[in-house]
């Protein structure tokens, strides 16, 4: 929302200016009015009295009469550039006092084109009109003045934001997207966090155009900078439907769902638990069922007995696994390929031994023979995150290039914030 432009303040400043008009003495022998140079800041003497009367009328709020007298002054012939400026300035005061923004815009336009106000004032008046017309919902005029303001000050954050909003309200979603993405690129280069309002406007543009790819790209930025549960949920529920996403990564998808508090029903906890068991990760399966019970999703309702059976099974397998870790590690290292070492390494990560897990995963990747090397690298990056090494995790995750969903998951893991 644009704050209303302080036109009343502008009028006050203008009124002060009109009170100090310099007068050019009347030349007794001259029948034609003196011609002022661009630097001459004075009006002919016969204009002095009408200007003073106009100021008095403005003070008494008799604006129609003030306009009548100003029109009479404007009828003078051979007006100098400064006299034209002085008339426009007085008209701006009257227009502002009357709340007539169309008249004010014309007066400001004349003043801005003159040589008698500073560059800073030109910017101020131009931006003021852009904001004023925006608040009046006159978006065509607002856009015109906004573009003029940007021509005077291309780096104005307020005007660039206003331009994007105006385009949106004119249904120019493509134009708004182009402008907003330029701003986001500049934010990234300057290492600035984009505003929530900017991202929200961009996501609305993509929604209007039914551009799901663009919409998802902004959701990624939302979860990066403003990681609300709702944004995470919206983004994650779209991911499995992305073309090429592999069912093999469903457990990894659930891991992100759990980490962002987006598990919404008991069936999700049950499926994730079963997937963890199939992956040979009973300790992780135990953590999932425990989380399900803590969230009151498991252990209640008509399937409470089934949930208990699952929990008992998980607890037993986790206890048995703890007894055979050394033997499992030895067997994995003796295998011809690195699959077992990668799996065993991530098992250690689930047990809270991230450093040991990292070592085994790296050795497994180096050994080769993996059916899904990108998945192994994904788990390596997750292990580094678990170990608190964000720099190394970022390096690994950014190296992921596969289109099976592993690269998407890796990028999103870098946005997950630990409480």
PDB file of N, CA and C in Angstrom, residues 17 146 163 255 288 416:
ATOM      1  N   UNK A  17       7.027  29.896  -1.219  1.00  0.00           N
ATOM      2  CA  UNK A  17       7.779  30.384  -2.374  1.00  0.00           C
ATOM      3  C   UNK A  17       7.087  31.548  -3.043  1.00  0.00           C
ATOM      4  N   UNK A 146       5.106   7.714 -12.765  1.00  0.00           N
ATOM      5  CA  UNK A 146       6.132   6.837 -12.199  1.00  0.00           C
ATOM      6  C   UNK A 146       7.293   6.682 -13.167  1.00  0.00           C
ATOM      7  N   UNK A 163       5.798   1.002  -9.740  1.00  0.00           N
ATOM      8  CA  UNK A 163       5.624   0.629 -11.144  1.00  0.00           C
ATOM      9  C   UNK A 163       5.132  -0.812 -11.259  1.00  0.00           C
ATOM     10  N   UNK A 255      11.212 -36.836   4.305  1.00  0.00           N
ATOM     11  CA  UNK A 255      12.148 -36.245   5.264  1.00  0.00           C
ATOM     12  C   UNK A 255      12.001 -34.726   5.315  1.00  0.00           C
ATOM     13  N   UNK A 288      10.512 -41.679  13.233  1.00  0.00           N
ATOM     14  CA  UNK A 288       9.290 -41.255  12.545  1.00  0.00           C
ATOM     15  C   UNK A 288       8.057 -41.669  13.346  1.00  0.00           C
ATOM     16  N   UNK A 416      16.234 -25.206   4.804  1.00  0.00           N
ATOM     17  CA  UNK A 416      15.645 -25.652   6.075  1.00  0.00           C
ATOM     18  C   UNK A 416      16.442 -25.057   7.219  1.00  0.00           C
TER      19      UNK A 416
END
